[in-house]
Amino acid sequence: MTIRKVDFPSHQPVLIRSLIEKLPFVAGVWIDCTFGAGGYTRALLDAGAQKVIGIDRDPSTLAHAATLKAKYGSKFELCEANFSMLELVAKQFKLKQISGIVFDVGVSSMQIDEAGRGFSFQRDGPLDMRMSQNGVTAADIVNNVSEADLADIIYYYGEDRAARVIAKAIIKERTTQEINSTEHLSNLINGAIGRSNYKSNKSVNPSTRTFQALRIAVNNELEELYLALIAAEKILDEGAILAVVSFHSLEDRIIKKFIKSRSTNGSGQSRYLPQLKSNSPTFRELFNKVLRPTDEEILANPRARSAKLRIATRLRPTGGRGNSVKIEFPKVNYKLGIRQ
Ligand SMILES: C[S@@+](CC[C@H](N)C(=O)[O-])C[C@H]1O[C@@H](n2cnc3c(N)ncnc32)[C@H](O)[C@@H]1O
């Protein structure tokens, strides 16, 4: 019998050290909206937080939570929920004063590395991509939405100029057979596009953007983020921290626009009109810029290379708990069940 060492998939937390170093101190109650393997929660507790409430929609994070619970006891709680439900979570835990809310959005290394979750075109597996492990799968979308909706998903959520060509190839393929595996979809896209079309950056696999797009659609990622930021604005008190780490430009644009719209007086309004009370600034961006991982962190963890951290502090709430300025982000209202 051969003995094989079993490697447990793990996740190296990105930018949390930089965040903690930038804060004068860490204390009080924090909410970690993207618990994952608990790297952020652990770092916050070790840095001085009295309590951390973790949120994650993926039930497989429970195993990591058990390890933290054994170490930190009542200083740590986990909630299986979407982070857009942040306000309800704060109510459920009767949180009176929250010192900070952190997000490390996107997928974890455990989710990407496990072929059975279907997030990666580099590992063959079912075309799934559901963080919560229930609801509509990527295969449901690929095999059931109209060509126009598919093209919109790939264009708006993947920012892929080849969206229409890819959508056409998918529709043609599914007239003869369903596309149910990551390899099937990836081969199909490679066949339709070919690496030569990606001359400017040959190292990028042509499937990258479609996979990102499907993941965003399956998990409603952009709307989730926007709703969670609005909820954070409502539940944070003066001086509390909002810190968000993101990994692609669609997410970062939402975070940037959100913080900018809340940091200036009545953004978007004419300066000749009287200020609306509800549009008083609710946040101040710290450092006035995006923070990035150091070369050292990227060397140790190449997945950190595209990470961006934005930190803001909540200002004294005036004229209500929130700010009514809406921000724009792509939203594709695709319909299932329209096979052509
Ligand atoms: C990048 S990982 C976070 C890793 C974590 N910071 C750590 O150190 O282990 C993102 C996690 O957020 C979760 N997630 C993403 N979107 C979510 C949402 N809308 N609601 C709840 N959890 C979400 C994912 O399931 C995943 O476990």
mmCIF file of C-alpha atoms and ligand atoms in Angstrom:
data_model
loop_
_atom_site.group_PDB
_atom_site.id
_atom_site.type_symbol
_atom_site.label_atom_id
_atom_site.label_comp_id
_atom_site.label_asym_id
_atom_site.label_seq_id
_atom_site.Cartn_x
_atom_site.Cartn_y
_atom_site.Cartn_z
ATOM 1 C CA MET A 1 0.000 0.000 0.000
ATOM 2 C CA THR A 2 1.328 3.430 -0.878
ATOM 3 C CA ILE A 3 0.942 6.285 1.546
ATOM 4 C CA ARG A 4 -0.248 9.499 0.010
ATOM 5 C CA LYS A 5 -0.178 12.789 1.836
ATOM 6 C CA VAL A 6 -3.573 14.483 1.595
ATOM 7 C CA ASP A 7 -3.406 18.209 0.899
ATOM 8 C CA PHE A 8 -6.381 20.121 2.232
ATOM 9 C CA PRO A 9 -7.302 23.020 -0.006
ATOM 10 C CA SER A 10 -6.691 26.251 1.851
ATOM 11 C CA HIS A 11 -6.979 29.962 1.228
ATOM 12 C CA GLN A 12 -4.248 32.503 1.816
ATOM 13 C CA PRO A 13 -5.928 35.686 3.001
ATOM 14 C CA VAL A 14 -5.058 38.695 0.885
ATOM 15 C CA LEU A 15 -4.378 42.273 2.116
ATOM 16 C CA ILE A 16 -5.709 41.742 5.656
ATOM 17 C CA ARG A 17 -2.249 42.476 7.128
ATOM 18 C CA SER A 18 -2.126 45.761 5.205
ATOM 19 C CA LEU A 19 -5.590 46.655 6.479
ATOM 20 C CA ILE A 20 -4.725 45.949 10.106
ATOM 21 C CA GLU A 21 -1.417 47.834 9.825
ATOM 22 C CA LYS A 22 -3.237 50.882 8.465
ATOM 23 C CA LEU A 23 -5.715 51.051 11.370
ATOM 24 C CA PRO A 24 -4.649 52.788 14.585
ATOM 25 C CA PHE A 25 -6.087 49.831 16.557
ATOM 26 C CA VAL A 26 -8.551 46.989 16.219
ATOM 27 C CA ALA A 27 -11.203 46.600 18.923
ATOM 28 C CA GLY A 28 -14.914 45.990 19.438
ATOM 29 C CA VAL A 29 -17.250 43.997 17.217
ATOM 30 C CA TRP A 30 -16.463 43.355 13.550
ATOM 31 C CA ILE A 31 -18.406 41.672 10.772
ATOM 32 C CA ASP A 32 -16.441 39.587 8.258
ATOM 33 C CA CYS A 33 -18.885 39.387 5.340
ATOM 34 C CA THR A 34 -16.832 36.829 3.389
ATOM 35 C CA PHE A 35 -15.693 34.312 5.985
ATOM 36 C CA GLY A 36 -14.246 31.670 3.580
ATOM 37 C CA ALA A 37 -11.545 29.802 5.491
ATOM 38 C CA GLY A 38 -11.638 32.434 8.232
ATOM 39 C CA GLY A 39 -8.317 34.164 7.486
ATOM 40 C CA TYR A 40 -9.732 37.673 7.995
ATOM 41 C CA THR A 41 -11.728 36.694 11.081
ATOM 42 C CA ARG A 42 -8.681 35.098 12.672
ATOM 43 C CA ALA A 43 -6.485 38.117 11.887
ATOM 44 C CA LEU A 44 -9.038 40.549 13.343
ATOM 45 C CA LEU A 45 -9.455 38.513 16.540
ATOM 46 C CA ASP A 46 -5.685 38.182 16.951
ATOM 47 C CA ALA A 47 -5.325 41.944 16.396
ATOM 48 C CA GLY A 48 -7.700 42.790 19.255
ATOM 49 C CA ALA A 49 -11.301 42.526 18.054
ATOM 50 C CA GLN A 50 -13.546 41.486 20.959
ATOM 51 C CA LYS A 51 -15.898 39.617 18.655
ATOM 52 C CA VAL A 52 -16.221 38.770 14.967
ATOM 53 C CA ILE A 53 -19.432 37.685 13.259
ATOM 54 C CA GLY A 54 -18.586 35.825 10.052
ATOM 55 C CA ILE A 55 -20.971 35.574 7.134
ATOM 56 C CA ASP A 56 -20.692 33.182 4.199
ATOM 57 C CA ARG A 57 -23.263 31.775 1.801
ATOM 58 C CA ASP A 58 -21.200 28.634 1.182
ATOM 59 C CA PRO A 59 -22.145 25.822 3.610
ATOM 60 C CA SER A 60 -18.721 24.199 3.117
ATOM 61 C CA THR A 61 -17.159 27.020 5.170
ATOM 62 C CA LEU A 62 -18.720 25.452 8.286
ATOM 63 C CA ALA A 63 -15.736 23.121 8.657
ATOM 64 C CA HIS A 64 -13.395 26.119 8.943
ATOM 65 C CA ALA A 65 -15.804 27.781 11.343
ATOM 66 C CA ALA A 66 -15.634 24.768 13.671
ATOM 67 C CA THR A 67 -11.851 25.163 13.935
ATOM 68 C CA LEU A 68 -12.176 28.854 14.809
ATOM 69 C CA LYS A 69 -14.995 28.196 17.256
ATOM 70 C CA ALA A 70 -12.785 25.712 19.104
ATOM 71 C CA LYS A 71 -10.064 28.348 19.420
ATOM 72 C CA TYR A 72 -12.023 31.562 20.009
ATOM 73 C CA GLY A 73 -15.284 30.306 21.619
ATOM 74 C CA SER A 74 -17.952 32.994 22.030
ATOM 75 C CA LYS A 75 -15.711 35.635 20.426
ATOM 76 C CA PHE A 76 -16.677 34.153 17.056
ATOM 77 C CA GLU A 77 -20.030 33.354 15.413
ATOM 78 C CA LEU A 78 -20.809 32.280 11.857
ATOM 79 C CA CYS A 79 -23.935 33.009 9.905
ATOM 80 C CA GLU A 80 -24.797 31.154 6.685
ATOM 81 C CA ALA A 81 -26.329 33.946 4.639
ATOM 82 C CA ASN A 82 -25.879 36.233 1.677
ATOM 83 C CA PHE A 83 -24.023 39.360 2.701
ATOM 84 C CA SER A 84 -26.764 41.505 1.178
ATOM 85 C CA MET A 85 -28.674 40.436 4.342
ATOM 86 C CA LEU A 86 -26.163 42.272 6.516
ATOM 87 C CA GLU A 87 -28.787 44.426 8.229
ATOM 88 C CA LEU A 88 -30.779 41.353 9.263
ATOM 89 C CA VAL A 89 -27.627 39.642 10.530
ATOM 90 C CA ALA A 90 -26.813 42.685 12.696
ATOM 91 C CA LYS A 91 -30.385 42.604 14.033
ATOM 92 C CA GLN A 92 -30.284 38.879 14.725
ATOM 93 C CA PHE A 93 -27.088 39.251 16.766
ATOM 94 C CA LYS A 94 -28.490 42.405 18.424
ATOM 95 C CA LEU A 95 -25.357 44.317 17.486
ATOM 96 C CA LYS A 96 -25.529 47.812 18.960
ATOM 97 C CA GLN A 97 -22.186 49.172 17.886
ATOM 98 C CA ILE A 98 -20.082 47.747 15.103
ATOM 99 C CA SER A 99 -16.437 48.789 14.869
ATOM 100 C CA GLY A 100 -15.919 47.607 11.317
ATOM 101 C CA ILE A 101 -17.163 45.587 8.373
ATOM 102 C CA VAL A 102 -14.795 43.803 5.998
ATOM 103 C CA PHE A 103 -15.380 42.208 2.613
ATOM 104 C CA ASP A 104 -12.955 40.063 0.631
ATOM 105 C CA VAL A 105 -15.233 39.504 -2.328
ATOM 106 C CA GLY A 106 -15.117 36.827 -4.986
ATOM 107 C CA VAL A 107 -14.349 33.135 -4.766
ATOM 108 C CA SER A 108 -12.011 31.415 -2.349
ATOM 109 C CA SER A 109 -9.105 29.194 -3.359
ATOM 110 C CA MET A 110 -11.051 26.237 -1.935
ATOM 111 C CA GLN A 111 -13.943 26.985 -4.280
ATOM 112 C CA ILE A 112 -11.688 27.439 -7.338
ATOM 113 C CA ASP A 113 -9.496 24.440 -6.617
ATOM 114 C CA GLU A 114 -12.303 21.952 -6.057
ATOM 115 C CA ALA A 115 -13.170 20.647 -9.543
ATOM 116 C CA GLY A 116 -16.630 19.556 -8.362
ATOM 117 C CA ARG A 117 -17.641 23.188 -7.750
ATOM 118 C CA GLY A 118 -17.201 23.991 -11.443
ATOM 119 C CA PHE A 119 -15.588 27.437 -11.062
ATOM 120 C CA SER A 120 -12.430 26.750 -13.036
ATOM 121 C CA PHE A 121 -11.803 25.983 -16.699
ATOM 122 C CA GLN A 122 -8.470 24.506 -15.639
ATOM 123 C CA ARG A 123 -10.162 21.584 -13.880
ATOM 124 C CA ASP A 124 -12.858 19.484 -15.475
ATOM 125 C CA GLY A 125 -16.014 19.336 -13.412
ATOM 126 C CA PRO A 126 -19.739 19.961 -13.540
ATOM 127 C CA LEU A 127 -20.653 23.429 -14.811
ATOM 128 C CA ASP A 128 -21.987 24.549 -11.449
ATOM 129 C CA MET A 129 -20.408 27.732 -9.924
ATOM 130 C CA ARG A 130 -22.953 28.160 -7.117
ATOM 131 C CA MET A 131 -21.325 29.540 -3.981
ATOM 132 C CA SER A 132 -24.380 28.641 -1.893
ATOM 133 C CA GLN A 133 -24.623 25.191 -3.473
ATOM 134 C CA ASN A 134 -28.239 25.737 -4.367
ATOM 135 C CA GLY A 135 -30.261 27.535 -7.019
ATOM 136 C CA VAL A 136 -29.544 28.047 -10.702
ATOM 137 C CA THR A 137 -26.265 26.577 -11.992
ATOM 138 C CA ALA A 138 -23.988 27.839 -14.756
ATOM 139 C CA ALA A 139 -25.142 24.831 -16.833
ATOM 140 C CA ASP A 140 -28.776 25.954 -16.379
ATOM 141 C CA ILE A 141 -27.837 29.337 -17.835
ATOM 142 C CA VAL A 142 -25.644 28.023 -20.647
ATOM 143 C CA ASN A 143 -28.267 25.482 -21.750
ATOM 144 C CA ASN A 144 -31.412 27.525 -21.314
ATOM 145 C CA VAL A 145 -31.133 31.271 -21.893
ATOM 146 C CA SER A 146 -31.564 32.987 -25.247
ATOM 147 C CA GLU A 147 -28.592 33.842 -27.441
ATOM 148 C CA ALA A 148 -29.122 37.568 -26.818
ATOM 149 C CA ASP A 149 -29.186 37.110 -23.022
ATOM 150 C CA LEU A 150 -26.104 34.872 -23.129
ATOM 151 C CA ALA A 151 -24.237 37.444 -25.184
ATOM 152 C CA ASP A 152 -25.272 40.180 -22.733
ATOM 153 C CA ILE A 153 -24.096 38.129 -19.744
ATOM 154 C CA ILE A 154 -20.705 37.518 -21.382
ATOM 155 C CA TYR A 155 -20.404 41.110 -22.558
ATOM 156 C CA TYR A 156 -21.504 42.939 -19.409
ATOM 157 C CA TYR A 157 -20.227 40.554 -16.730
ATOM 158 C CA GLY A 158 -17.158 39.304 -18.614
ATOM 159 C CA GLU A 159 -16.438 42.521 -20.568
ATOM 160 C CA ASP A 160 -15.577 40.257 -23.494
ATOM 161 C CA ARG A 161 -15.733 41.854 -26.929
ATOM 162 C CA ALA A 162 -16.136 38.362 -28.418
ATOM 163 C CA ALA A 163 -19.392 37.852 -26.459
ATOM 164 C CA ARG A 164 -21.632 37.516 -29.527
ATOM 165 C CA VAL A 165 -19.321 34.968 -31.208
ATOM 166 C CA ILE A 166 -19.145 32.880 -28.026
ATOM 167 C CA ALA A 167 -22.921 33.026 -27.488
ATOM 168 C CA LYS A 168 -23.511 31.909 -31.083
ATOM 169 C CA ALA A 169 -21.114 28.959 -30.679
ATOM 170 C CA ILE A 170 -22.858 27.902 -27.433
ATOM 171 C CA ILE A 171 -26.301 28.018 -29.056
ATOM 172 C CA LYS A 172 -25.059 25.962 -32.029
ATOM 173 C CA GLU A 173 -23.487 23.353 -29.753
ATOM 174 C CA ARG A 174 -26.504 22.921 -27.526
ATOM 175 C CA THR A 175 -28.780 22.090 -30.475
ATOM 176 C CA THR A 176 -26.973 18.732 -30.555
ATOM 177 C CA GLN A 177 -25.882 18.248 -26.933
ATOM 178 C CA GLU A 178 -26.122 19.916 -23.542
ATOM 179 C CA ILE A 179 -23.011 21.627 -22.177
ATOM 180 C CA ASN A 180 -22.642 20.331 -18.665
ATOM 181 C CA SER A 181 -18.926 20.355 -17.919
ATOM 182 C CA THR A 182 -16.309 23.063 -17.539
ATOM 183 C CA GLU A 183 -14.035 21.316 -20.058
ATOM 184 C CA HIS A 184 -16.797 21.071 -22.651
ATOM 185 C CA LEU A 185 -17.535 24.801 -22.370
ATOM 186 C CA SER A 186 -13.875 25.780 -22.341
ATOM 187 C CA ASN A 187 -13.033 23.663 -25.422
ATOM 188 C CA LEU A 188 -16.030 25.120 -27.196
ATOM 189 C CA ILE A 189 -14.906 28.702 -26.486
ATOM 190 C CA ASN A 190 -11.305 27.936 -27.495
ATOM 191 C CA GLY A 191 -12.632 26.454 -30.762
ATOM 192 C CA ALA A 192 -14.869 29.454 -31.452
ATOM 193 C CA ILE A 193 -12.298 32.129 -30.607
ATOM 194 C CA GLY A 194 -8.882 30.579 -30.833
ATOM 195 C CA ARG A 195 -5.980 31.955 -28.884
ATOM 196 C CA SER A 196 -4.742 33.899 -31.944
ATOM 197 C CA ASN A 197 -7.576 36.400 -31.460
ATOM 198 C CA TYR A 198 -6.075 37.304 -28.106
ATOM 199 C CA LYS A 199 -2.836 38.562 -29.611
ATOM 200 C CA SER A 200 -2.375 41.402 -27.164
ATOM 201 C CA ASN A 201 -2.185 39.015 -24.236
ATOM 202 C CA LYS A 202 -1.586 35.459 -25.317
ATOM 203 C CA SER A 203 -1.348 34.185 -21.787
ATOM 204 C CA VAL A 204 -5.020 34.855 -21.066
ATOM 205 C CA ASN A 205 -7.175 31.827 -21.769
ATOM 206 C CA PRO A 206 -10.121 32.764 -24.032
ATOM 207 C CA SER A 207 -12.499 31.145 -21.504
ATOM 208 C CA THR A 208 -11.460 33.449 -18.652
ATOM 209 C CA ARG A 209 -14.022 36.174 -19.258
ATOM 210 C CA THR A 210 -16.943 33.849 -20.001
ATOM 211 C CA PHE A 211 -16.264 31.913 -16.809
ATOM 212 C CA GLN A 212 -16.129 35.162 -14.820
ATOM 213 C CA ALA A 213 -19.382 36.283 -16.446
ATOM 214 C CA LEU A 214 -21.229 33.073 -15.646
ATOM 215 C CA ARG A 215 -19.973 33.115 -12.066
ATOM 216 C CA ILE A 216 -21.247 36.674 -11.613
ATOM 217 C CA ALA A 217 -24.627 35.759 -13.145
ATOM 218 C CA VAL A 218 -25.068 32.565 -11.096
ATOM 219 C CA ASN A 219 -24.239 34.302 -7.817
ATOM 220 C CA ASN A 220 -25.748 37.710 -8.644
ATOM 221 C CA GLU A 221 -22.426 39.059 -7.427
ATOM 222 C CA LEU A 222 -22.652 42.719 -8.448
ATOM 223 C CA GLU A 223 -26.080 43.350 -6.984
ATOM 224 C CA GLU A 224 -25.123 41.439 -3.815
ATOM 225 C CA LEU A 225 -22.135 43.758 -3.382
ATOM 226 C CA TYR A 226 -24.123 46.930 -3.998
ATOM 227 C CA LEU A 227 -26.899 45.935 -1.578
ATOM 228 C CA ALA A 228 -24.351 44.958 1.066
ATOM 229 C CA LEU A 229 -22.573 48.331 0.814
ATOM 230 C CA ILE A 230 -25.890 50.123 1.296
ATOM 231 C CA ALA A 231 -26.653 47.892 4.296
ATOM 232 C CA ALA A 232 -23.195 48.600 5.747
ATOM 233 C CA GLU A 233 -23.849 52.329 5.428
ATOM 234 C CA LYS A 234 -27.090 51.896 7.401
ATOM 235 C CA ILE A 235 -25.686 49.877 10.294
ATOM 236 C CA LEU A 236 -22.315 51.544 10.864
ATOM 237 C CA ASP A 237 -21.905 54.351 13.384
ATOM 238 C CA GLU A 238 -19.538 57.289 13.303
ATOM 239 C CA GLY A 239 -15.879 56.251 13.238
ATOM 240 C CA ALA A 240 -16.540 52.664 12.138
ATOM 241 C CA ILE A 241 -14.497 51.149 9.310
ATOM 242 C CA LEU A 242 -15.688 49.809 5.960
ATOM 243 C CA ALA A 243 -12.944 47.868 4.164
ATOM 244 C CA VAL A 244 -13.442 46.080 0.868
ATOM 245 C CA VAL A 245 -11.017 43.900 -1.070
ATOM 246 C CA SER A 246 -11.978 43.083 -4.656
ATOM 247 C CA PHE A 247 -10.364 41.191 -7.500
ATOM 248 C CA HIS A 248 -11.803 42.534 -10.719
ATOM 249 C CA SER A 249 -12.666 45.884 -12.177
ATOM 250 C CA LEU A 250 -16.456 45.431 -12.207
ATOM 251 C CA GLU A 251 -16.443 44.989 -8.436
ATOM 252 C CA ASP A 252 -13.884 47.704 -7.796
ATOM 253 C CA ARG A 253 -15.872 50.173 -9.893
ATOM 254 C CA ILE A 254 -18.944 49.611 -7.697
ATOM 255 C CA ILE A 255 -16.902 50.059 -4.505
ATOM 256 C CA LYS A 256 -15.110 53.126 -5.838
ATOM 257 C CA LYS A 257 -18.317 54.773 -7.102
ATOM 258 C CA PHE A 258 -20.111 53.926 -3.853
ATOM 259 C CA ILE A 259 -17.436 55.452 -1.632
ATOM 260 C CA LYS A 260 -17.002 58.489 -3.895
ATOM 261 C CA SER A 261 -20.763 59.095 -4.031
ATOM 262 C CA ARG A 262 -20.896 58.981 -0.223
ATOM 263 C CA SER A 263 -17.759 61.010 0.382
ATOM 264 C CA THR A 264 -18.731 64.216 -1.324
ATOM 265 C CA ASN A 265 -21.585 66.500 -0.474
ATOM 266 C CA GLY A 266 -24.623 65.695 -2.620
ATOM 267 C CA SER A 267 -22.640 64.079 -5.421
ATOM 268 C CA GLY A 268 -24.488 64.107 -8.709
ATOM 269 C CA GLN A 269 -26.562 67.144 -7.786
ATOM 270 C CA SER A 270 -26.325 70.541 -9.354
ATOM 271 C CA ARG A 271 -24.230 72.880 -7.232
ATOM 272 C CA TYR A 272 -26.879 75.552 -7.786
ATOM 273 C CA LEU A 273 -29.541 73.485 -6.031
ATOM 274 C CA PRO A 274 -29.894 73.381 -2.250
ATOM 275 C CA GLN A 275 -28.224 70.300 -0.732
ATOM 276 C CA LEU A 276 -30.605 67.462 0.012
ATOM 277 C CA LYS A 277 -30.270 66.392 3.601
ATOM 278 C CA SER A 278 -30.305 62.719 2.675
ATOM 279 C CA ASN A 279 -27.243 63.247 0.485
ATOM 280 C CA SER A 280 -24.916 64.464 3.216
ATOM 281 C CA PRO A 281 -21.594 62.616 3.094
ATOM 282 C CA THR A 282 -21.693 59.394 5.052
ATOM 283 C CA PHE A 283 -18.123 58.164 4.502
ATOM 284 C CA ARG A 284 -14.622 59.523 4.213
ATOM 285 C CA GLU A 285 -12.221 57.466 2.108
ATOM 286 C CA LEU A 286 -8.993 56.818 3.980
ATOM 287 C CA PHE A 287 -5.730 57.383 2.090
ATOM 288 C CA ASN A 288 -7.803 58.619 -0.888
ATOM 289 C CA LYS A 289 -6.578 55.774 -3.014
ATOM 290 C CA VAL A 290 -6.780 52.101 -3.656
ATOM 291 C CA LEU A 291 -4.275 49.961 -1.765
ATOM 292 C CA ARG A 292 -2.545 47.046 -3.446
ATOM 293 C CA PRO A 293 -0.604 44.018 -2.258
ATOM 294 C CA THR A 294 3.149 44.408 -1.880
ATOM 295 C CA ASP A 295 5.512 42.580 -4.270
ATOM 296 C CA GLU A 296 6.312 40.314 -1.344
ATOM 297 C CA GLU A 297 2.658 39.359 -0.873
ATOM 298 C CA ILE A 298 2.237 38.721 -4.609
ATOM 299 C CA LEU A 299 5.349 36.557 -4.650
ATOM 300 C CA ALA A 300 4.044 34.479 -1.755
ATOM 301 C CA ASN A 301 0.516 34.335 -3.173
ATOM 302 C CA PRO A 302 0.226 35.020 -6.935
ATOM 303 C CA ARG A 303 -3.599 35.112 -6.640
ATOM 304 C CA ALA A 304 -3.175 38.384 -4.743
ATOM 305 C CA ARG A 305 -1.876 40.220 -7.809
ATOM 306 C CA SER A 306 -5.190 41.738 -8.899
ATOM 307 C CA ALA A 307 -6.450 42.536 -5.388
ATOM 308 C CA LYS A 308 -7.485 46.087 -4.479
ATOM 309 C CA LEU A 309 -8.348 47.368 -1.036
ATOM 310 C CA ARG A 310 -10.447 50.447 -0.325
ATOM 311 C CA ILE A 311 -11.011 51.682 3.203
ATOM 312 C CA ALA A 312 -13.507 54.271 4.378
ATOM 313 C CA THR A 313 -14.647 55.505 7.751
ATOM 314 C CA ARG A 314 -18.265 56.233 8.604
ATOM 315 C CA LEU A 315 -19.030 59.864 9.309
ATOM 316 C CA ARG A 316 -21.623 61.070 11.799
ATOM 317 C CA PRO A 317 -24.995 60.085 10.333
ATOM 318 C CA THR A 318 -26.948 63.204 9.433
ATOM 319 C CA GLY A 319 -30.423 63.342 7.966
ATOM 320 C CA GLY A 320 -31.069 59.611 8.287
ATOM 321 C CA ARG A 321 -28.945 56.479 8.260
ATOM 322 C CA GLY A 322 -28.069 56.448 4.589
ATOM 323 C CA ASN A 323 -27.476 58.406 1.458
ATOM 324 C CA SER A 324 -29.953 58.158 -1.391
ATOM 325 C CA VAL A 325 -27.486 58.568 -4.295
ATOM 326 C CA LYS A 326 -27.855 55.529 -6.530
ATOM 327 C CA ILE A 327 -24.921 54.181 -8.479
ATOM 328 C CA GLU A 328 -24.980 52.416 -11.823
ATOM 329 C CA PHE A 329 -23.670 48.916 -12.386
ATOM 330 C CA PRO A 330 -24.368 46.285 -15.086
ATOM 331 C CA LYS A 331 -27.456 44.165 -14.490
ATOM 332 C CA VAL A 332 -28.527 41.522 -17.015
ATOM 333 C CA ASN A 333 -32.095 40.337 -16.478
ATOM 334 C CA TYR A 334 -31.765 37.019 -18.255
ATOM 335 C CA LYS A 335 -34.683 34.599 -18.547
ATOM 336 C CA LEU A 336 -34.288 30.869 -18.064
ATOM 337 C CA GLY A 337 -36.163 28.297 -20.099
ATOM 338 C CA ILE A 338 -35.810 29.891 -23.533
ATOM 339 C CA ARG A 339 -34.038 27.287 -25.635
ATOM 340 C CA GLN A 340 -33.656 28.125 -29.273
HETATM 341 C C1 LIG B 1 -12.269 35.387 -1.320
HETATM 342 S S1 LIG B 1 -13.183 34.359 -0.253
HETATM 343 C C2 LIG B 1 -12.871 35.007 1.333
HETATM 344 C C3 LIG B 1 -11.709 34.380 2.013
HETATM 345 C C4 LIG B 1 -11.523 34.836 3.434
HETATM 346 N N1 LIG B 1 -11.253 36.247 3.549
HETATM 347 C C5 LIG B 1 -10.379 34.069 4.096
HETATM 348 O O1 LIG B 1 -9.432 34.702 4.542
HETATM 349 O O2 LIG B 1 -10.458 32.859 4.152
HETATM 350 C C6 LIG B 1 -14.817 34.912 -0.525
HETATM 351 C C7 LIG B 1 -15.870 34.168 0.291
HETATM 352 O O3 LIG B 1 -17.033 34.972 0.282
HETATM 353 C C8 LIG B 1 -18.151 34.193 0.062
HETATM 354 N N2 LIG B 1 -19.145 35.041 -0.613
HETATM 355 C C9 LIG B 1 -19.017 35.634 -1.819
HETATM 356 N N3 LIG B 1 -20.111 36.341 -2.098
HETATM 357 C C10 LIG B 1 -20.929 36.220 -1.030
HETATM 358 C C11 LIG B 1 -22.210 36.751 -0.713
HETATM 359 N N4 LIG B 1 -22.875 37.537 -1.562
HETATM 360 N N5 LIG B 1 -22.751 36.448 0.476
HETATM 361 C C12 LIG B 1 -22.079 35.652 1.365
HETATM 362 N N6 LIG B 1 -20.880 35.106 1.111
HETATM 363 C C13 LIG B 1 -20.309 35.394 -0.070
HETATM 364 C C14 LIG B 1 -17.686 33.045 -0.783
HETATM 365 O O4 LIG B 1 -18.520 31.918 -0.617
HETATM 366 C C15 LIG B 1 -16.272 32.823 -0.272
HETATM 367 O O5 LIG B 1 -16.235 31.837 0.719
#
